[in-house]
PDB file of C-alpha atoms in Angstrom:
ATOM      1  CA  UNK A 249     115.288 132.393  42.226  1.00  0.00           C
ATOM      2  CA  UNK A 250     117.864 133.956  44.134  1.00  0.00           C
ATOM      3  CA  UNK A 251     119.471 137.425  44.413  1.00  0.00           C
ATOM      4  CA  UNK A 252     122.741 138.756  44.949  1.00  0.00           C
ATOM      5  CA  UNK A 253     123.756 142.108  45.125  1.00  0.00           C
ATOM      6  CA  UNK A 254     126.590 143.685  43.765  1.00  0.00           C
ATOM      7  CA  UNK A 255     128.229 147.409  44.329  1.00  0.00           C
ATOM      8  CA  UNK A 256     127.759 149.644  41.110  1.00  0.00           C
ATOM      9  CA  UNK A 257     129.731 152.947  41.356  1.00  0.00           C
ATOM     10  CA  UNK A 258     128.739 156.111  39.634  1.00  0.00           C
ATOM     11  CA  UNK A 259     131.343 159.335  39.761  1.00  0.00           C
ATOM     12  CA  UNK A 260     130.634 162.522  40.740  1.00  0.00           C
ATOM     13  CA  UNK A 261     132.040 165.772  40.431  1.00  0.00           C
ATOM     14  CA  UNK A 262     130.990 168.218  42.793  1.00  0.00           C
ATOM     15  CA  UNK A 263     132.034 171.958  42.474  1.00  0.00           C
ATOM     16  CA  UNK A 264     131.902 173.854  45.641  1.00  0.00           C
ATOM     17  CA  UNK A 265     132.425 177.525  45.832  1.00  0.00           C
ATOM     18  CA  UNK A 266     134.468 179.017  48.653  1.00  0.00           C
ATOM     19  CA  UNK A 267     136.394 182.282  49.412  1.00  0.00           C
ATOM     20  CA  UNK A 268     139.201 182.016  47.173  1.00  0.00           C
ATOM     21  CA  UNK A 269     137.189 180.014  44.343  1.00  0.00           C
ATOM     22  CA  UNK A 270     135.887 176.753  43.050  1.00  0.00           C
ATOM     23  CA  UNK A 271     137.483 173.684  44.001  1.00  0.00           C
ATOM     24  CA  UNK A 272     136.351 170.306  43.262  1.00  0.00           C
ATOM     25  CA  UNK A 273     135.861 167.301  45.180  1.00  0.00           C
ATOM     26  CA  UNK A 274     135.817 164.113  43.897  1.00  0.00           C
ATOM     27  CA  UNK A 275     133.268 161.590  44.988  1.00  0.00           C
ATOM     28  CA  UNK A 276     131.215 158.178  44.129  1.00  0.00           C
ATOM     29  CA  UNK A 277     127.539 157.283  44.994  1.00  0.00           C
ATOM     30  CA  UNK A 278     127.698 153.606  45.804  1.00  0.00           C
ATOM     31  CA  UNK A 279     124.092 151.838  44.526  1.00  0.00           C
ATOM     32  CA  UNK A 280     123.102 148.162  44.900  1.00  0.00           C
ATOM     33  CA  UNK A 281     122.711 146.457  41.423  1.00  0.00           C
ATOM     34  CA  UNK A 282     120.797 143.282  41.563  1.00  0.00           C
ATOM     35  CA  UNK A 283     121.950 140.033  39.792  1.00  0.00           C
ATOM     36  CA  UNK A 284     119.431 137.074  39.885  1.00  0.00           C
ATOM     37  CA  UNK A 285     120.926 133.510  39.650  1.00  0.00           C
ATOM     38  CA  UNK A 286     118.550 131.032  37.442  1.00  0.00           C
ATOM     39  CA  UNK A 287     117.750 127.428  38.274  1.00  0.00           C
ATOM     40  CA  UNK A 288     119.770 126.252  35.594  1.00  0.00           C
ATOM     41  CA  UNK A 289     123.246 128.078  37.886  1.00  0.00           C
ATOM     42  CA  UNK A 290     122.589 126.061  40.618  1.00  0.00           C
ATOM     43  CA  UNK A 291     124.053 122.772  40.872  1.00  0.00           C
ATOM     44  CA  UNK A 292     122.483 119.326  40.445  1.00  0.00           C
ATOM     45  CA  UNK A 293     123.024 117.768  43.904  1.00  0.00           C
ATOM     46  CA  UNK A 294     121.454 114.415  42.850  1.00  0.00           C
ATOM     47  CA  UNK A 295     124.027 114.241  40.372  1.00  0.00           C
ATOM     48  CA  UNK A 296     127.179 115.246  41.774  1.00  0.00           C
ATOM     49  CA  UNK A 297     126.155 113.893  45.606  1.00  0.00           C
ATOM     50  CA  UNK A 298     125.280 111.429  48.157  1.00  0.00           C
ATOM     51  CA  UNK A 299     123.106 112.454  50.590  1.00  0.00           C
ATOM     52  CA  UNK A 300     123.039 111.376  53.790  1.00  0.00           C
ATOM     53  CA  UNK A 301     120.865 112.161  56.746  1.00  0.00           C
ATOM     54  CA  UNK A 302     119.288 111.362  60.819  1.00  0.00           C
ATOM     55  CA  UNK A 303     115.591 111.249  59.548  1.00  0.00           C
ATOM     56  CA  UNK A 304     113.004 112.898  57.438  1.00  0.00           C
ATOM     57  CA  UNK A 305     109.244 112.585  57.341  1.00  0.00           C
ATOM     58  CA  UNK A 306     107.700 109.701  54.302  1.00  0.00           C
ATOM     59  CA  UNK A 307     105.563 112.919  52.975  1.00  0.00           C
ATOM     60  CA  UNK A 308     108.612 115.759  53.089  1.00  0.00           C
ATOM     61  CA  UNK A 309     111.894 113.731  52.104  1.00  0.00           C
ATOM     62  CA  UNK A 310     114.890 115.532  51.627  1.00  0.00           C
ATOM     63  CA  UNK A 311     114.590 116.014  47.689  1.00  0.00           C
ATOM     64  CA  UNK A 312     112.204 118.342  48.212  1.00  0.00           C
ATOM     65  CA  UNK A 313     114.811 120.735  49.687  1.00  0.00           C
ATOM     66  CA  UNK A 314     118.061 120.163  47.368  1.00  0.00           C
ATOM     67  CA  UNK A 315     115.943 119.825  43.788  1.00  0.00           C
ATOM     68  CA  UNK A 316     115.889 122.700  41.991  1.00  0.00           C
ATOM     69  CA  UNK A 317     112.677 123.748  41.241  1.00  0.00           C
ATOM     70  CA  UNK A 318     111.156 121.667  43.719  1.00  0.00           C
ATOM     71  CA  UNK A 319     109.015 123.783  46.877  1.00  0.00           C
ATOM     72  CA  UNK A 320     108.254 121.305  49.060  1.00  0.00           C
ATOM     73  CA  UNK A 321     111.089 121.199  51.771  1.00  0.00           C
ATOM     74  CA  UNK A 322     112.111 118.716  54.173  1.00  0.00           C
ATOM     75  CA  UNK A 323     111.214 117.902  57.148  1.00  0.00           C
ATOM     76  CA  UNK A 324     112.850 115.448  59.796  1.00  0.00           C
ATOM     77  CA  UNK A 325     111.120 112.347  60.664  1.00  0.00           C
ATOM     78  CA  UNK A 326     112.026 112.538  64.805  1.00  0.00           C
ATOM     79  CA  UNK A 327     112.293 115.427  67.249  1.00  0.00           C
ATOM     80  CA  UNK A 328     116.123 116.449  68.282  1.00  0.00           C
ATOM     81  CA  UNK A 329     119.387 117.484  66.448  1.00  0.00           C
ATOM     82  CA  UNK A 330     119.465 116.277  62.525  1.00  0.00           C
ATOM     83  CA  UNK A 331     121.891 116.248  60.182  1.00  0.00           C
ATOM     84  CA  UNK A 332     122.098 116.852  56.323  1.00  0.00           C
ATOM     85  CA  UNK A 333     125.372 115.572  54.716  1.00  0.00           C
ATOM     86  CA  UNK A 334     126.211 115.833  51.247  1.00  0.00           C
ATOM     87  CA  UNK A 335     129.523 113.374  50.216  1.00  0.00           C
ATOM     88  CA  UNK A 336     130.739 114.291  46.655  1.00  0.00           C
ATOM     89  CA  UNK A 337     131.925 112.109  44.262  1.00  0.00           C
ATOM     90  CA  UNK A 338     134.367 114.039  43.686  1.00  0.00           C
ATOM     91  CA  UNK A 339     135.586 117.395  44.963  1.00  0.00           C
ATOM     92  CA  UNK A 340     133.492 120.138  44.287  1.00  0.00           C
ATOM     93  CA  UNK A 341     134.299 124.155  43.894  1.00  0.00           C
ATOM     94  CA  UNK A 342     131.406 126.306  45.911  1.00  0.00           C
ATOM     95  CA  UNK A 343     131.136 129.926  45.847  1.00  0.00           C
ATOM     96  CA  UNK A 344     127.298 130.120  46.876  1.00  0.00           C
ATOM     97  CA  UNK A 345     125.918 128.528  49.572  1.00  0.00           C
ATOM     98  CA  UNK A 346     121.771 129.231  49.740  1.00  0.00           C
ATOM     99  CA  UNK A 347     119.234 128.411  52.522  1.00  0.00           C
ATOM    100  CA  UNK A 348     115.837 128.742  53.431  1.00  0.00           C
ATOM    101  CA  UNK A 349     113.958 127.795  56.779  1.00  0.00           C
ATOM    102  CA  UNK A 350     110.185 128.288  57.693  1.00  0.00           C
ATOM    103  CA  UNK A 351     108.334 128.033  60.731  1.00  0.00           C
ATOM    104  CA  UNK A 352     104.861 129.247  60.701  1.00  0.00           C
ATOM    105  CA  UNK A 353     103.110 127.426  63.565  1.00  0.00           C
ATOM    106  CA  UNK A 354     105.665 127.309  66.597  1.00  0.00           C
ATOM    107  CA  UNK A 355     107.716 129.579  68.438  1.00  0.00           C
ATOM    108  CA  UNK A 356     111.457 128.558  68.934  1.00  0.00           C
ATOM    109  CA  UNK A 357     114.757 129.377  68.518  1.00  0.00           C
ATOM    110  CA  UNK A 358     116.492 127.308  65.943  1.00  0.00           C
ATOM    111  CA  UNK A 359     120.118 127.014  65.877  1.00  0.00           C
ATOM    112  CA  UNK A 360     121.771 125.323  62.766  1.00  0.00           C
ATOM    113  CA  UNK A 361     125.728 124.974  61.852  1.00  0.00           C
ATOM    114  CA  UNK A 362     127.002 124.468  58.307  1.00  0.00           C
ATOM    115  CA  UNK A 363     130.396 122.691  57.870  1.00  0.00           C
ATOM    116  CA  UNK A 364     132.628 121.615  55.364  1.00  0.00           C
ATOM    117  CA  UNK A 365     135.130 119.258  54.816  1.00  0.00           C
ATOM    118  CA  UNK A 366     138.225 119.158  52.064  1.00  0.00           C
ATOM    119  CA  UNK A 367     138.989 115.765  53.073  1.00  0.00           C
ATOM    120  CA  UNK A 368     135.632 113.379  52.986  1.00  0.00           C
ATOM    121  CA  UNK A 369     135.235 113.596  56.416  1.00  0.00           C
ATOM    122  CA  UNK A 370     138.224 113.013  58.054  1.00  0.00           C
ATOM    123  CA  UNK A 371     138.308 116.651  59.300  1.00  0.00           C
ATOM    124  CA  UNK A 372     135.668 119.932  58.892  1.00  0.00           C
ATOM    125  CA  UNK A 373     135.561 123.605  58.891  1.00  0.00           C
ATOM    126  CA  UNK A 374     132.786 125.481  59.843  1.00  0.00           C
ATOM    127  CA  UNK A 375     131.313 127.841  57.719  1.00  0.00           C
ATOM    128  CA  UNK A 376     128.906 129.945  60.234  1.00  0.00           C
ATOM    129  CA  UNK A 377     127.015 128.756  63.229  1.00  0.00           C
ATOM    130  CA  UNK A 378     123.554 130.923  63.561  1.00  0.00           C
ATOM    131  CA  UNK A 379     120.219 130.895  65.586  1.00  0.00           C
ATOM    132  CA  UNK A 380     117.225 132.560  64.635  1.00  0.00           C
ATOM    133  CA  UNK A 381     114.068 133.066  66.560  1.00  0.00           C
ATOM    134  CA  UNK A 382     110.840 131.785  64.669  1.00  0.00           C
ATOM    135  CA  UNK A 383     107.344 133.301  65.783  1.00  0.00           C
ATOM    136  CA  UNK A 384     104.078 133.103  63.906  1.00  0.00           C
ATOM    137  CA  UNK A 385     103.395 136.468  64.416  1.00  0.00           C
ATOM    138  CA  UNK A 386     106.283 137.735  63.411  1.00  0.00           C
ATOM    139  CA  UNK A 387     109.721 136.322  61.639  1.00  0.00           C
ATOM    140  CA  UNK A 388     108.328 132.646  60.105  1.00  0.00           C
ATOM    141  CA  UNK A 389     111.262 132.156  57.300  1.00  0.00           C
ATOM    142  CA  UNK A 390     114.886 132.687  57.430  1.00  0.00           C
ATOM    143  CA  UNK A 391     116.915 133.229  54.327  1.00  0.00           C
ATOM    144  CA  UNK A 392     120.693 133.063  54.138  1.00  0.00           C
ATOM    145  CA  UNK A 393     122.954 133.049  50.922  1.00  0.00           C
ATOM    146  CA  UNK A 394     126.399 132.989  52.042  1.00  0.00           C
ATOM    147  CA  UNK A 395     129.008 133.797  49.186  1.00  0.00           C
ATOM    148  CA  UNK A 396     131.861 131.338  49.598  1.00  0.00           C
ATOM    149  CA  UNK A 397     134.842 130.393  48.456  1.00  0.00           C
ATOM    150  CA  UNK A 398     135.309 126.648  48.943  1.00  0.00           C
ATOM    151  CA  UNK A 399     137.624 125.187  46.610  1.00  0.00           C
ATOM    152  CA  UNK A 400     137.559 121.552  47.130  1.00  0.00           C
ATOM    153  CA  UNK A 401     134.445 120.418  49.205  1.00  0.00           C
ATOM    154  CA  UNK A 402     134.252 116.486  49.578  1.00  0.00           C
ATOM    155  CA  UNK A 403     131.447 116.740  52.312  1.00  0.00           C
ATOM    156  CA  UNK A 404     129.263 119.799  53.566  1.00  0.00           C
ATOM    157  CA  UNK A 405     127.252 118.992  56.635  1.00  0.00           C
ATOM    158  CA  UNK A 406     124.423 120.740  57.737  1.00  0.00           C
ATOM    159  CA  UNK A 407     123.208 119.938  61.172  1.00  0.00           C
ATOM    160  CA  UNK A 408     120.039 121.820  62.368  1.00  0.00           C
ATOM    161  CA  UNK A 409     118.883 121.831  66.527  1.00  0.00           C
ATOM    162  CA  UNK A 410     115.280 122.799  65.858  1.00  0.00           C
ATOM    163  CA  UNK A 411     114.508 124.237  69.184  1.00  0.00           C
ATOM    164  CA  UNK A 412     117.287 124.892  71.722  1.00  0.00           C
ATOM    165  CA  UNK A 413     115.586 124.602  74.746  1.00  0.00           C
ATOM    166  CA  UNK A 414     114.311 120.937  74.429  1.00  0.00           C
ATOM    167  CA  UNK A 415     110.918 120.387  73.186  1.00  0.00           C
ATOM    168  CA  UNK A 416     109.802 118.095  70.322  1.00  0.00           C
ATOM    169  CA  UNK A 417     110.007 120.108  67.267  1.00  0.00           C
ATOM    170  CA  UNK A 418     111.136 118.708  64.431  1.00  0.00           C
ATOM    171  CA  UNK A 419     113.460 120.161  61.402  1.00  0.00           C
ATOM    172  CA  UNK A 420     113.173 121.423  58.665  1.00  0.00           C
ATOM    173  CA  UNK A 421     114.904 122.745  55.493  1.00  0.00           C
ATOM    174  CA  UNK A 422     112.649 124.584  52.814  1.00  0.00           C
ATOM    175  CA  UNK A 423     115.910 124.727  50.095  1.00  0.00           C
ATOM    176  CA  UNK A 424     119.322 124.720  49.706  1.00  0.00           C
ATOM    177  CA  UNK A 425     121.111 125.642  46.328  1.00  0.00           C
ATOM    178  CA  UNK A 426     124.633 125.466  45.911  1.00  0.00           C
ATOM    179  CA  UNK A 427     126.790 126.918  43.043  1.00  0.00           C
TER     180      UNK A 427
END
């Protein structure tokens, strides 16, 4: 399940007395409404996609983190910089890109970079370039739904460092949805 929020307006009209009468004033309270996008929204990246990827672990593959519905997340099968790639079949529209990290047992600072290309591979744009501090005691999971608008995606790359000073921590990707 995963939310977006949306600006719903509500008008106002506020009388105010002052010294030579009542004027009005015209004004909106901006709320947040909340819109919830079902499994069934998301797209079928088995379907549509090739994946291809550095590593991942025999007991976390990488379906467990693009299947909808699935929980399980991936993790990478070696230490060091890994890559996700997805390579369409054919080109692809994306206006929601979703993603979910957890780290409950280490502390590091993970940085990732999401890229796509319009052109299967022969060039790419990013998208955002992040890092987030993980700490067991603290911030464990990062979410991030990025509303895009990506009208021909051949390839979108994710490539994760896991921990930028060094170290032997390995990936990992609890989801990613795309719609």
């Amino acid at each position: 399940l995963c939310i977006k929020s949306y600006p719903v307006f509500r008008h106002v009209s506020l009388f105010m007395a002052d010294d030579k009468g009542v004027s009005s004033m015209r004004k909106r309270i901006e709320s947040k409404r909340v819109e919830t996008l079902n499994e069934s929204a998301w797209l079928n990246i088995g379907d549509l996609a090739e994946v291809v990827l550095s590593s991942e672990h025999p007991e976390r593959p990488v379906e467990g983190a693009l299947t909808n519905g699935e929980t399980q997340g991936w993790c990478a099968g070696e230490p060091g910089l890994q890559t996700i790639r997805l390579i369409f079949d054919k080109p692809q529209k994306l206006e929601r890109i979703y993603l979910e990290f957890s780290e409950t047992s280490l502390v590091r600072t993970q940085e990732y970079v999401l890229k796509w290309s319009p052109d299967f591979g022969s060039s790419f744009q990013e998208i955002v370039r992040q890092q987030w501090n993980f700490s067991p005691e603290g911030s464990t999971d990062e979410i991030e739904d990025f509303a895009v608008d990506l009208p021909d995606v051949t390839e979108l790359e994710l490539s994760i460092l896991p921990d930028i000073a060094g170290g032997t921590s390995l990936a990992t990707l609890r989801t990613m949805r795309l719609a």
